[in-house]
Short mmCIF file of C-alpha atoms and ligand atoms in Angstrom, two decimals:
data_model
loop_
_atom_site.label_atom_id
_atom_site.label_comp_id
_atom_site.label_asym_id
_atom_site.label_seq_id
_atom_site.Cartn_x
_atom_site.Cartn_y
_atom_site.Cartn_z
CA MET D 1 0.00 0.00 0.00
CA ILE D 2 3.00 2.28 0.44
CA ALA D 3 3.88 1.73 -3.24
CA CYS D 4 0.28 2.61 -4.18
CA SER D 5 0.25 5.78 -2.06
CA TRP D 6 3.66 6.71 -3.41
CA ILE D 7 2.47 6.79 -7.00
CA GLN D 8 -0.46 9.00 -6.06
CA PHE D 9 2.06 11.20 -4.22
CA MET D 10 4.04 11.45 -7.50
CA ILE D 11 0.98 12.04 -9.72
CA HIS D 12 0.06 14.93 -7.44
CA ASP D 13 3.55 16.31 -8.00
CA TRP D 14 3.15 16.21 -11.78
CA ILE D 15 -0.30 16.43 -13.27
CA ASP D 16 -3.86 17.58 -12.82
CA HIS D 17 -5.86 18.62 -15.84
CA MET D 18 -7.49 22.01 -15.58
CA GLU D 19 -11.28 21.91 -15.80
CA ASP D 20 -13.68 24.02 -17.81
CA THR D 21 -16.79 25.62 -16.32
CA GLU D 22 -19.13 23.56 -18.51
CA GLN D 23 -20.66 20.46 -16.92
CA VAL D 24 -21.56 17.33 -18.83
CA GLU D 25 -23.54 14.25 -17.88
CA ILE D 26 -22.90 10.59 -18.64
CA ARG D 27 -25.89 8.25 -18.56
CA ALA D 28 -25.56 4.49 -18.32
CA PRO D 29 -27.42 2.78 -21.20
CA ASP D 30 -30.49 0.87 -20.01
CA GLU D 31 -28.87 -2.53 -20.73
CA VAL D 32 -26.09 -1.93 -18.18
CA ALA D 33 -27.64 0.62 -15.78
CA GLU D 34 -28.58 -2.15 -13.36
CA GLY D 35 -24.87 -2.81 -12.65
CA CYS D 36 -23.92 0.85 -12.21
CA PRO D 37 -23.99 2.42 -8.72
CA LEU D 38 -24.71 5.77 -10.41
CA LYS D 39 -27.15 5.57 -13.31
CA SER D 40 -25.88 8.97 -14.43
CA PHE D 41 -23.39 11.54 -13.14
CA ARG D 42 -22.27 15.09 -13.82
CA PHE D 43 -18.73 16.45 -14.02
CA TYR D 44 -16.70 19.24 -15.61
CA LYS D 45 -15.14 18.92 -19.02
CA ASN D 46 -11.40 19.48 -19.35
CA LYS D 47 -10.29 22.92 -20.49
CA LYS D 48 -9.29 22.83 -24.16
CA VAL D 49 -6.72 25.21 -25.62
CA GLN D 50 -5.33 25.80 -29.10
CA THR D 51 -1.77 24.49 -29.19
CA GLY D 52 -0.69 26.73 -32.06
CA SER D 53 0.70 23.72 -33.94
CA PRO D 54 -0.94 21.73 -36.71
CA LYS D 55 -0.78 18.45 -34.79
CA PRO D 56 -2.41 18.24 -32.34
CA GLU D 57 -4.36 21.46 -32.78
CA ILE D 58 -6.09 21.08 -29.43
CA GLY D 59 -4.36 20.47 -26.12
CA PHE D 60 -5.14 20.61 -22.40
CA LEU D 61 -3.67 22.56 -19.51
CA ASN D 62 -1.93 21.15 -16.47
CA SER D 63 -2.61 22.90 -13.17
CA ARG D 64 0.37 21.28 -11.43
CA THR D 65 4.01 21.80 -12.36
CA PRO D 66 5.20 18.77 -14.37
CA TRP D 67 8.77 19.12 -13.02
CA TRP D 68 10.05 16.85 -10.27
CA ASP D 69 10.03 19.78 -7.90
CA GLY D 70 8.20 18.39 -4.88
CA SER D 71 5.19 20.63 -5.59
CA VAL D 72 3.05 17.95 -3.90
CA ILE D 73 4.40 19.29 -0.58
CA TYR D 74 5.59 22.78 -1.58
CA GLY D 75 2.64 23.95 -3.72
CA ASN D 76 2.20 24.85 -7.37
CA ASN D 77 1.91 28.62 -7.13
CA ASN D 78 2.88 31.53 -4.94
CA ASP D 79 -0.16 31.39 -2.65
CA GLY D 80 0.24 27.64 -2.23
CA MET D 81 3.93 28.02 -1.43
CA ILE D 82 3.33 30.73 1.15
CA LYS D 83 0.62 28.68 2.87
CA VAL D 84 2.93 25.78 3.75
CA ARG D 85 5.94 27.77 5.01
CA THR D 86 6.70 28.81 8.60
CA PHE D 87 9.17 31.50 7.41
CA LYS D 88 11.54 30.43 10.15
CA ASP D 89 14.77 28.55 9.38
CA GLY D 90 13.42 27.53 5.97
CA LYS D 91 10.93 25.09 7.49
CA LEU D 92 7.47 23.91 6.46
CA LYS D 93 4.45 23.67 8.75
CA ILE D 94 3.86 20.35 10.50
CA SER D 95 1.74 19.52 13.51
CA GLY D 96 3.00 18.25 16.86
CA ASP D 97 1.92 14.66 16.16
CA GLY D 98 4.11 14.57 13.02
CA LEU D 99 1.12 14.73 10.66
CA LEU D 100 0.05 17.62 8.45
CA GLU D 101 -1.50 20.71 10.00
CA HIS D 102 -5.10 21.53 9.01
CA ASP D 103 -7.00 24.73 8.35
CA GLU D 104 -10.20 25.72 10.12
CA LYS D 105 -12.24 23.61 7.64
CA GLY D 106 -10.17 20.50 8.40
CA ILE D 107 -8.37 20.53 5.04
CA PRO D 108 -4.67 19.64 5.27
CA ILE D 109 -2.10 22.39 4.81
CA SER D 110 0.07 20.97 2.07
CA GLY D 111 1.20 21.54 -1.49
CA ASP D 112 -1.66 19.52 -2.94
CA VAL D 113 -4.88 18.57 -1.17
CA ARG D 114 -7.12 17.32 -3.97
CA ASN D 115 -8.54 13.79 -3.70
CA CYS D 116 -6.25 13.08 -0.78
CA TRP D 117 -6.56 10.10 1.52
CA ALA D 118 -4.77 9.11 4.72
CA GLY D 119 -1.98 7.13 2.99
CA PHE D 120 -1.17 9.97 0.64
CA SER D 121 -1.25 12.67 3.33
CA LEU D 122 1.01 10.47 5.47
CA LEU D 123 3.69 10.51 2.75
CA GLN D 124 3.31 14.28 2.44
CA ALA D 125 3.91 14.57 6.19
CA LEU D 126 6.93 12.24 6.03
CA PHE D 127 8.59 14.43 3.40
CA VAL D 128 7.72 17.65 5.23
CA LYS D 129 9.63 16.09 8.15
CA GLU D 130 12.46 15.27 5.75
CA HIS D 131 12.53 18.87 4.48
CA ASN D 132 12.66 20.18 8.03
CA VAL D 133 15.59 17.98 9.08
CA VAL D 134 17.44 18.99 5.90
CA CYS D 135 16.92 22.61 7.05
CA ASP D 136 18.40 21.75 10.46
CA MET D 137 21.38 20.06 8.84
CA LEU D 138 22.01 22.96 6.45
CA LYS D 139 21.70 25.51 9.22
CA GLU D 140 24.25 23.65 11.29
CA HIS D 141 26.79 23.55 8.44
CA CYS D 142 26.03 26.92 6.84
CA PRO D 143 24.90 29.22 9.69
CA ASP D 144 24.89 32.24 7.34
CA LEU D 145 21.97 30.94 5.26
CA ASP D 146 18.78 32.92 5.92
CA ASP D 147 15.23 31.51 5.96
CA GLU D 148 14.74 31.90 2.19
CA LYS D 149 18.03 30.24 1.27
CA LEU D 150 17.54 27.40 3.72
CA TYR D 151 14.06 26.82 2.28
CA ARG D 152 15.29 26.83 -1.32
CA HIS D 153 18.28 24.54 -0.75
CA ALA D 154 16.24 22.16 1.42
CA ARG D 155 13.53 22.06 -1.25
CA LEU D 156 16.07 21.08 -3.91
CA VAL D 157 17.57 18.39 -1.69
CA THR D 158 14.20 16.92 -0.66
CA SER D 159 12.89 16.95 -4.25
CA ALA D 160 16.03 15.16 -5.44
CA VAL D 161 15.64 12.57 -2.66
CA ILE D 162 12.05 11.98 -3.84
CA ALA D 163 13.19 11.67 -7.48
CA LYS D 164 15.96 9.27 -6.53
CA ILE D 165 13.67 7.06 -4.44
CA HIS D 166 11.20 6.94 -7.31
CA THR D 167 13.92 6.01 -9.80
CA ILE D 168 15.99 3.42 -7.99
CA ASP D 169 13.58 2.11 -5.36
CA TRP D 170 9.89 2.43 -6.34
CA THR D 171 10.24 1.70 -10.08
CA VAL D 172 12.47 -1.26 -9.38
CA GLU D 173 9.92 -2.75 -6.96
CA LEU D 174 7.09 -2.28 -9.44
CA LEU D 175 8.98 -3.90 -12.31
CA LYS D 176 10.99 -6.49 -10.48
CA THR D 177 13.58 -7.69 -12.98
CA ASP D 178 17.37 -7.40 -13.20
CA THR D 179 16.97 -5.50 -16.49
CA LEU D 180 14.99 -2.75 -14.81
CA LEU D 181 17.24 -2.68 -11.77
CA ALA D 182 20.22 -2.18 -14.09
CA GLY D 183 18.37 0.35 -16.26
CA MET D 184 17.19 2.53 -13.38
CA ARG D 185 20.55 2.48 -11.57
CA ILE D 186 22.25 3.38 -14.87
CA ASN D 187 19.80 6.31 -15.23
CA TRP D 188 20.94 7.69 -11.88
CA TYR D 189 24.55 6.53 -11.51
CA GLY D 190 25.55 5.34 -15.00
CA PHE D 191 27.16 2.06 -16.02
CA PHE D 192 30.23 2.73 -13.84
CA GLY D 193 27.99 2.69 -10.78
CA LYS D 194 27.79 4.74 -7.59
CA LYS D 195 31.29 4.12 -6.23
CA ILE D 196 33.08 5.25 -9.38
CA LYS D 197 30.74 8.20 -9.93
CA ASP D 198 31.38 9.31 -6.34
CA LEU D 199 35.10 9.11 -7.05
CA ILE D 200 35.41 10.71 -10.48
CA GLY D 201 32.16 12.68 -10.83
CA HIS D 202 30.11 12.79 -14.03
CA LYS D 203 32.49 11.73 -16.81
CA PHE D 204 32.20 10.16 -20.29
CA GLY D 205 28.51 10.84 -20.95
CA PRO D 206 25.18 9.43 -19.79
CA VAL D 207 25.84 5.72 -20.34
CA CYS D 208 28.95 5.75 -18.15
CA SER D 209 27.78 8.29 -15.55
CA GLY D 210 23.99 8.43 -15.81
CA LEU D 211 21.55 11.21 -16.67
CA VAL D 212 21.87 12.92 -13.31
CA GLY D 213 24.71 15.45 -13.49
CA LEU D 214 24.74 15.76 -17.31
CA ARG D 215 26.47 18.98 -18.35
CA ARG D 216 23.33 20.32 -20.06
CA PRO D 217 19.65 19.36 -20.01
CA ARG D 218 18.48 17.40 -23.05
CA ASP D 219 14.95 17.93 -24.26
CA HIS D 220 15.36 16.29 -27.69
CA GLY D 221 14.07 19.48 -29.35
CA ILE D 222 10.71 19.49 -27.59
CA PRO D 223 10.12 21.57 -24.44
CA TYR D 224 9.60 19.30 -21.46
CA SER D 225 6.09 18.36 -20.52
CA LEU D 226 4.21 15.24 -19.50
CA THR D 227 2.15 13.73 -22.29
CA GLU D 228 -1.50 12.64 -22.35
CA GLU D 229 -0.26 9.10 -23.01
CA PHE D 230 1.70 9.29 -19.78
CA VAL D 231 -1.42 10.32 -17.84
CA GLY D 232 -3.33 7.51 -19.54
CA VAL D 233 -0.96 4.75 -18.45
CA TYR D 234 -0.79 6.09 -14.89
CA ARG D 235 -4.51 5.63 -14.33
CA MET D 236 -3.98 2.92 -11.77
CA HIS D 237 -6.90 3.27 -9.42
CA SER D 238 -7.22 -0.52 -9.29
CA LEU D 239 -4.17 -0.43 -6.99
CA LEU D 240 -6.51 0.94 -4.32
CA PRO D 241 -8.09 -1.63 -1.96
CA ASP D 242 -11.62 -1.73 -0.56
CA LYS D 243 -10.43 -1.31 3.01
CA VAL D 244 -7.37 -0.42 5.02
CA ILE D 245 -6.28 -3.16 7.41
CA LEU D 246 -5.03 -1.57 10.62
CA LEU D 247 -2.66 -3.70 12.62
CA ASP D 248 -2.62 -3.69 16.38
CA ILE D 249 1.03 -2.69 16.71
CA LYS D 250 0.88 -2.34 20.48
CA SER D 251 -0.20 -5.93 20.97
CA ALA D 252 2.17 -8.24 22.80
CA THR D 253 2.70 -10.39 19.71
CA SER D 254 4.07 -7.47 17.68
CA GLU D 255 7.51 -8.98 17.46
CA ASN D 256 6.12 -12.10 15.84
CA ARG D 257 5.19 -11.81 12.24
CA SER D 258 1.52 -12.47 12.94
CA THR D 259 0.47 -9.08 14.27
CA PRO D 260 -3.27 -9.13 14.97
CA VAL D 261 -5.63 -6.96 12.96
CA GLN D 262 -7.12 -4.15 15.02
CA GLU D 263 -9.71 -2.92 12.55
CA GLU D 264 -10.64 -3.00 8.90
CA VAL D 265 -11.57 0.51 7.79
CA PRO D 266 -13.50 1.00 4.54
CA MET D 267 -11.44 3.11 2.12
CA TRP D 268 -14.11 5.76 1.74
CA GLU D 269 -13.71 6.55 5.45
CA MET D 270 -10.02 7.29 4.85
CA ILE D 271 -10.63 9.94 2.20
CA GLY D 272 -10.67 13.73 2.47
CA LYS D 273 -11.45 15.49 5.75
CA GLN D 274 -12.95 12.36 7.27
CA GLY D 275 -9.78 10.45 6.39
CA GLU D 276 -7.64 13.14 8.01
CA ARG D 277 -9.60 12.81 11.25
CA ARG D 278 -9.18 9.02 11.18
CA LEU D 279 -5.46 9.37 10.51
CA ALA D 280 -5.04 11.76 13.46
CA LYS D 281 -6.54 9.07 15.74
CA ILE D 282 -4.53 6.23 14.18
CA GLY D 283 -1.20 8.10 14.20
CA MET D 284 1.68 8.04 11.76
CA GLU D 285 3.45 4.94 13.05
CA GLN D 286 0.47 2.59 13.10
CA MET D 287 -0.64 3.79 9.66
CA LEU D 288 2.82 3.39 8.12
CA ILE D 289 3.37 -0.07 9.58
CA SER D 290 -0.14 -1.21 8.62
CA MET D 291 0.28 0.05 5.05
CA GLY D 292 3.63 -1.71 4.88
CA HIS D 293 1.90 -4.98 5.69
CA GLN D 294 -1.00 -4.66 3.26
CA SER D 295 -0.85 -5.59 -0.44
CA CYS D 296 -2.27 -3.16 -2.92
CA GLY D 297 -4.69 -4.19 -5.66
CA ALA D 298 -3.57 -5.68 -8.96
CA VAL D 299 -3.69 -3.57 -12.12
CA THR D 300 -5.98 -5.99 -13.90
CA LEU D 301 -9.51 -6.15 -15.28
CA TRP D 302 -12.45 -6.50 -12.90
CA ASN D 303 -10.43 -5.21 -10.02
CA TYR D 304 -11.67 -1.62 -10.02
CA PRO D 305 -12.56 -0.51 -6.46
CA SER D 306 -16.36 -0.40 -6.17
CA TRP D 307 -16.25 2.61 -3.83
CA MET D 308 -14.63 4.64 -6.63
CA ARG D 309 -17.71 4.12 -8.76
CA ASN D 310 -19.67 6.31 -6.36
CA LEU D 311 -16.99 8.77 -5.36
CA VAL D 312 -17.12 12.18 -3.73
CA ALA D 313 -14.40 13.91 -5.75
CA HIS D 314 -12.71 17.08 -4.54
CA ASP D 315 -12.28 20.47 -6.12
CA ALA D 316 -8.79 22.00 -6.35
CA ASP D 317 -9.10 23.34 -2.76
CA GLY D 318 -9.79 19.92 -1.31
CA GLU D 319 -13.52 20.58 -0.75
CA ASP D 320 -16.06 17.83 -1.44
CA ARG D 321 -17.95 18.22 -4.71
CA PRO D 322 -21.75 17.92 -4.58
CA ASP D 323 -21.91 15.57 -7.61
CA ARG D 324 -20.60 12.06 -7.11
CA VAL D 325 -18.73 10.42 -10.00
CA ASP D 326 -18.19 6.91 -11.34
CA MET D 327 -14.41 6.99 -11.76
CA ALA D 328 -14.29 3.81 -13.86
CA ALA D 329 -16.52 5.36 -16.52
CA LEU D 330 -14.90 8.77 -16.15
CA GLU D 331 -11.43 7.38 -16.86
CA ILE D 332 -12.55 5.94 -20.21
CA TYR D 333 -14.32 9.22 -21.00
CA ARG D 334 -11.23 11.32 -20.16
CA ASP D 335 -8.91 9.39 -22.51
CA ARG D 336 -11.46 9.74 -25.31
CA GLU D 337 -12.03 13.44 -24.51
CA ARG D 338 -8.27 14.06 -24.71
CA ASN D 339 -7.90 12.14 -27.98
CA VAL D 340 -5.50 9.63 -26.48
CA ALA D 341 -5.09 6.85 -29.05
CA ARG D 342 -7.03 3.63 -28.50
CA TYR D 343 -4.98 0.61 -27.42
CA ASN D 344 -3.89 -0.68 -30.83
CA GLU D 345 -3.05 2.73 -32.28
CA PHE D 346 -1.23 3.55 -29.05
CA ARG D 347 0.96 0.46 -29.54
CA ARG D 348 1.64 1.35 -33.16
CA ASN D 349 2.68 4.85 -32.09
CA MET D 350 5.13 3.24 -29.66
CA LEU D 351 6.48 0.99 -32.47
CA MET D 352 5.01 -2.03 -30.69
CA ILE D 353 3.26 -4.87 -32.47
CA PRO D 354 -0.53 -4.25 -32.50
CA ILE D 355 -2.97 -7.04 -31.68
CA SER D 356 -4.96 -8.73 -34.46
CA THR D 357 -7.27 -10.84 -32.32
CA TRP D 358 -8.34 -10.79 -28.68
CA GLU D 359 -6.25 -13.91 -28.18
CA ASP D 360 -3.13 -11.78 -28.87
CA LEU D 361 -4.04 -9.70 -25.84
CA THR D 362 -4.94 -12.30 -23.25
CA ASP D 363 -5.34 -16.03 -22.60
CA ASP D 364 -8.24 -15.43 -20.25
CA GLU D 365 -11.36 -16.83 -21.94
CA GLU D 366 -13.76 -14.91 -19.73
CA VAL D 367 -12.05 -11.66 -20.70
CA ILE D 368 -12.11 -12.59 -24.40
CA GLU D 369 -15.83 -13.27 -24.18
CA ALA D 370 -16.45 -9.88 -22.54
CA LEU D 371 -14.32 -8.08 -25.13
CA HIS D 372 -16.36 -9.74 -27.91
CA GLU D 373 -19.54 -8.63 -26.25
CA ILE D 374 -18.40 -4.99 -26.05
CA TYR D 375 -16.26 -4.46 -29.14
CA GLY D 376 -17.29 -7.36 -31.42
CA ASP D 377 -14.27 -8.35 -33.49
CA ASP D 378 -13.03 -4.80 -33.89
CA VAL D 379 -9.76 -4.75 -31.96
CA GLU D 380 -9.12 -1.18 -33.13
CA LYS D 381 -11.97 0.04 -30.92
CA LEU D 382 -10.44 -1.35 -27.74
CA ASP D 383 -10.10 1.51 -25.23
CA LEU D 384 -6.62 2.12 -23.88
CA GLN D 385 -7.58 1.51 -20.23
CA VAL D 386 -9.30 -1.78 -20.98
CA GLY D 387 -6.33 -2.94 -23.07
CA LEU D 388 -3.76 -1.97 -20.44
CA HIS D 389 -5.67 -3.82 -17.75
CA ALA D 390 -6.36 -6.93 -19.90
CA GLU D 391 -2.86 -7.36 -21.37
CA LYS D 392 -0.90 -10.39 -20.15
CA LYS D 393 2.01 -9.25 -18.05
CA ILE D 394 5.73 -9.91 -18.24
CA LYS D 395 6.91 -11.98 -15.25
CA GLY D 396 7.83 -9.66 -12.37
CA PHE D 397 5.92 -6.68 -13.83
CA ALA D 398 2.99 -5.16 -11.95
CA ILE D 399 1.97 -3.26 -15.08
CA SER D 400 1.54 -4.02 -18.78
CA GLU D 401 4.40 -3.87 -21.29
CA THR D 402 2.50 -1.14 -23.18
CA ALA D 403 2.42 1.08 -20.08
CA PHE D 404 6.03 0.17 -19.37
CA SER D 405 7.30 1.69 -22.65
CA ILE D 406 5.85 5.07 -21.68
CA PHE D 407 7.18 4.69 -18.14
CA LEU D 408 10.69 4.13 -19.35
CA LEU D 409 10.72 7.02 -21.81
CA ILE D 410 9.34 9.54 -19.35
CA ALA D 411 11.42 8.26 -16.42
CA SER D 412 14.56 9.28 -18.32
CA ARG D 413 13.03 12.46 -19.69
CA ARG D 414 12.02 13.79 -16.28
CA LEU D 415 15.66 13.67 -15.23
CA GLU D 416 17.51 14.66 -18.39
CA ALA D 417 15.26 17.64 -19.26
CA ASP D 418 15.58 19.27 -15.83
CA ARG D 419 18.45 21.63 -15.12
CA PHE D 420 18.35 20.77 -11.42
CA PHE D 421 19.25 17.17 -12.27
CA THR D 422 21.78 18.14 -14.96
CA THR D 423 23.62 21.52 -15.22
CA ASN D 424 22.77 22.53 -11.68
CA PHE D 425 23.15 19.18 -9.96
CA ASN D 426 26.21 20.46 -8.14
CA SER D 427 27.32 21.71 -4.77
CA SER D 428 27.02 25.38 -5.59
CA THR D 429 23.28 24.88 -6.22
CA TYR D 430 22.58 22.19 -3.63
CA THR D 431 25.45 23.01 -1.18
CA ASP D 432 28.11 20.39 -0.38
CA LYS D 433 26.19 18.91 2.48
CA GLY D 434 22.95 18.98 0.52
CA LEU D 435 24.47 17.02 -2.33
CA GLU D 436 25.96 14.57 0.13
CA TRP D 437 22.50 14.08 1.68
CA VAL D 438 21.02 13.18 -1.74
CA ASN D 439 23.95 10.92 -2.48
CA LYS D 440 23.69 9.03 0.80
CA THR D 441 19.93 8.50 0.62
CA GLU D 442 19.15 5.52 -1.57
CA THR D 443 15.71 4.31 -0.57
CA LEU D 444 12.46 5.15 1.19
CA LYS D 445 13.67 2.88 3.99
CA ASP D 446 16.57 5.32 4.57
CA VAL D 447 14.07 8.15 5.00
CA ILE D 448 11.83 6.13 7.33
CA ASP D 449 14.91 5.13 9.36
CA ARG D 450 15.86 8.77 9.75
CA HIS D 451 12.49 9.72 11.24
CA PHE D 452 11.50 6.47 12.96
CA PRO D 453 14.82 4.88 13.92
CA LYS D 454 13.38 1.68 15.43
CA MET D 455 10.55 1.07 13.00
CA THR D 456 12.12 -0.79 10.10
CA GLY D 457 14.40 -2.86 12.34
CA LYS D 458 11.37 -4.14 14.22
CA TRP D 459 8.75 -4.34 11.48
CA MET D 460 10.44 -4.68 8.10
CA ARG D 461 11.83 -8.00 6.95
CA CYS D 462 11.97 -7.21 3.25
CA SER D 463 14.62 -5.10 1.47
CA SER D 464 12.50 -2.25 0.12
CA ALA D 465 9.85 -0.26 2.01
CA PHE D 466 7.69 -0.65 -1.13
CA SER D 467 7.54 -4.45 -0.74
CA LEU D 468 5.25 -6.23 1.67
CA TRP D 469 7.17 -5.67 4.91
CA SER D 470 6.65 -9.24 6.11
CA SER D 471 8.08 -10.72 2.89
CA ASP D 472 11.56 -12.21 2.59
CA PRO D 473 14.46 -9.89 1.77
CA THR D 474 15.71 -10.00 -1.83
CA PRO D 475 18.20 -12.91 -1.87
CA ARG D 476 21.85 -11.98 -2.32
CA ASN D 477 23.06 -12.67 -5.84
CA CYS D 478 26.81 -13.19 -6.08
CA ILE D 479 26.80 -12.46 -9.84
CA PRO D 480 27.40 -8.70 -10.24
CA LEU D 481 24.29 -6.92 -11.52
CA TYR D 482 25.60 -6.03 -14.98
CA LEU D 483 26.84 -9.57 -15.61
CA ARG D 484 23.43 -11.15 -15.02
CA PRO D 485 21.97 -12.24 -18.37
CA ALA D 486 19.00 -9.82 -18.52
CA SER D 487 20.90 -6.71 -17.42
CA ALA D 488 24.00 -7.55 -19.47
CA CYS D 489 21.70 -7.50 -22.50
CA TYR D 490 20.34 -4.06 -21.45
CA VAL D 491 23.86 -2.68 -20.98
CA LEU D 492 24.99 -4.09 -24.34
CA VAL D 493 22.02 -2.57 -26.16
CA SER D 494 22.64 0.83 -24.46
CA ILE D 495 26.31 0.81 -25.44
CA LEU D 496 25.53 -0.20 -29.04
CA ALA D 497 22.86 2.53 -29.23
CA CYS D 498 25.43 5.04 -28.00
CA PHE D 499 28.02 4.02 -30.58
CA PHE D 500 25.33 4.17 -33.25
CA LEU D 501 24.32 7.72 -32.24
CA ILE D 502 27.94 8.88 -32.05
CA SER D 503 28.64 7.51 -35.53
CA CYS D 504 25.50 9.24 -36.87
CA PHE D 505 26.77 12.62 -35.64
CA GLN D 506 30.30 12.20 -36.92
C1 HEM R 1 -8.01 7.51 -2.50
C2 HEM R 1 -7.20 7.69 -3.51
C3 HEM R 1 -7.55 8.38 -4.80
C4 HEM R 1 -8.64 9.13 -5.13
C5 HEM R 1 -9.84 9.50 -4.25
C6 HEM R 1 -8.49 9.55 -6.50
C7 HEM R 1 -9.39 10.32 -7.22
C8 HEM R 1 -9.17 10.87 -8.44
C9 HEM R 1 -10.02 11.80 -9.13
C10 HEM R 1 -11.38 12.31 -8.60
C11 HEM R 1 -9.44 12.14 -10.30
C12 HEM R 1 -9.94 13.13 -11.34
C13 HEM R 1 -10.94 12.50 -12.28
C14 HEM R 1 -11.28 13.40 -13.44
O1 HEM R 1 -12.10 14.30 -13.27
O2 HEM R 1 -10.74 13.20 -14.52
C15 HEM R 1 -8.19 11.40 -10.37
C16 HEM R 1 -7.31 11.49 -11.40
C17 HEM R 1 -6.19 10.71 -11.52
N1 HEM R 1 -5.71 9.81 -10.59
FE1 HEM R 1 -6.51 9.40 -8.81
N2 HEM R 1 -7.31 9.04 -6.97
C18 HEM R 1 -6.71 8.32 -5.97
C19 HEM R 1 -5.53 7.62 -6.05
C20 HEM R 1 -4.79 7.48 -7.18
C21 HEM R 1 -3.73 6.54 -7.35
C22 HEM R 1 -3.23 5.54 -6.31
C23 HEM R 1 -3.26 6.71 -8.60
C24 HEM R 1 -2.15 5.87 -9.18
C25 HEM R 1 -1.39 6.13 -10.14
C26 HEM R 1 -4.02 7.78 -9.23
C27 HEM R 1 -3.83 8.26 -10.52
C28 HEM R 1 -4.59 9.24 -11.12
C29 HEM R 1 -4.32 9.80 -12.43
C30 HEM R 1 -3.17 9.44 -13.38
C31 HEM R 1 -5.31 10.72 -12.68
C32 HEM R 1 -5.47 11.62 -13.92
C33 HEM R 1 -4.99 13.01 -13.63
C34 HEM R 1 -5.38 13.99 -14.70
O3 HEM R 1 -6.25 13.69 -15.50
O4 HEM R 1 -4.81 15.09 -14.75
N3 HEM R 1 -4.95 8.20 -8.34
N4 HEM R 1 -8.06 10.63 -9.23
#
C-alpha cells in the first residue's frame, strides 16, 4: 500500500488537468444501468486550448508543475507556497503529532490537497519532516543561510531525494527484474555505478555516468512536458483496496510476524477530511506499519474498487464536490475526450506490435468473451484503459508492457530535461552537504529510518519499504548486476545505441 500511495504522491507532484466551467452528464445505457452504482453523473469537461501547432491542434492545460520539484508538498503557485511555510529557518508547517496541519475547515495544509486520503497525506507529512531535518542540517553547516536560502536549498535536496527514491527504489519494486534494476541504476549513476561516480564525478557521458549530473539538459528538441499518453498509463486506481487493514502494533505479539488486525476501515472513510480525522486518531506509526503490511490491488480487469464508482471527488481546494462520480466510466471518457489513441493505435505509435485478435491480448477466456460482447471483433476500438488492464504481463511486472514503454521514456526524460538534475546538480546549487544528503539516501527505507529509527528494524523483513514488509528480503546474488543475463543485454544494447548515435553525428 505504500507503493500505491507513493504513486499517487508522485501524480500529485506532476499532473492535474485544468477543468472548464461547462458540466456534462454521462448516462448508463439501459442494458447496463442495473450494474452501475450511479445511473448517471455530472462532471466538468477538461479545459481545451489551441496548441498553435498543426498536430495536435487542441491540447489541455496542467494545473500542477510537471517538473520533479516536490510541488506535492511545496505547492504549485505563490499562494500555495506561502501557505505551507513557517518562514523560520526555511521550514514547512507540520503539527506536533508529526502529521500535516489543518485549516479551520479541516483541510490539510500541504502543497496539494485534492482527492487526498490518509496514505497519501502520510507521505506528504513524512517528506515535510524530511525537508525540516534537511533545514536543520544545512543551518548547522552553513549558519549564514537565511530563511529563504535554507528553504530553497532544502527544497532542492528533498525533491532530489524523492526523485531518486522513485527512480531506484519504487520503479524497481514495481517492475521487479534485473533488467529494470540495471536500467534505473544506470539512469541515476551510470554504467560505472555509484562508487566510481562518487570518485570521479560525471564523466564520459550518460551511459557511463547516468543522466543525473549531465552537463546540459536534453529535451530532444521538444520543451519538457508530460504527455496525455503518460497520464493515460498512470490511471492505476485498481491499486486501491476496498479497506485499510489496521494492525494492532501495540499488541504483545508485535515482534512475531503475525500481528493481529485491530480494525478494517472502509477506504471511503479514509478519504478527504474524514480520512484526516481518522489518521489523526490512528497516528503516523500505526498507519505506516499497517500500510507496509498490506498488499495493494492488482492492475488488472475487474479489479476496479467499487467505492470509486460512487466517489465524492474534490475540487482543487480539497472541498467535497456535490456531484458524485463513477471513476471507472470517467477514466474511459477522459482518454477519449483528450484524444489519447485507442490501445492498438497507441501500440503502433510506440512501435510495438498491434494485436490482431483478442487472443493476442490475453489467454483469459472470460475476458475474451467480454471483449467480444463490447467491441465485437473490432480490436481497433479497444479503449486504452481496458487494453492496459487486460494485457498479459511480463513476469515480475505489476503493469503491462505497453504502459512500461511510456514509463521508461518519461522516467529518463524527467531527469535529463531538468536543469536541477543536470547543469545545476552540483554543490554550488545544492550546497556540499545537501548534495551529500542526496547521495547518501538511496531508498524510502533510509528516509523512514531517519524519522523512525526503530521502526524498520522491528517491522520490516523485506529489502524495500515498497515491498510487503513481512516478505523475505531480496536474496543476495553473487553475480554482479551487470553480468546477469538480462541486465547484461540491457547494458549491451545501451552501449551499441550510444556508438550508433555517435557515428551518426560524426
Ligand atoms: C483515494 C485515492 C484516490 C482518489 C480519491 C483519486 C481520485 C481521483 C479523481 C477524482 C481524479 C480526477 C478524475 C477526473 O475528473 O478526470 C483522479 C485522477 C487521476 N488519478 Fe486518482 N485518486 C486516488 C488515487 C490514485 C492513485 C493511487 C493513482 C495511481 C497512479 C491515481 C492516478 C490518477 C491519475 C493518473 C489521474 C489523472 C490526472 C489527470 O487527469 O490530470 N490516483 N483521481
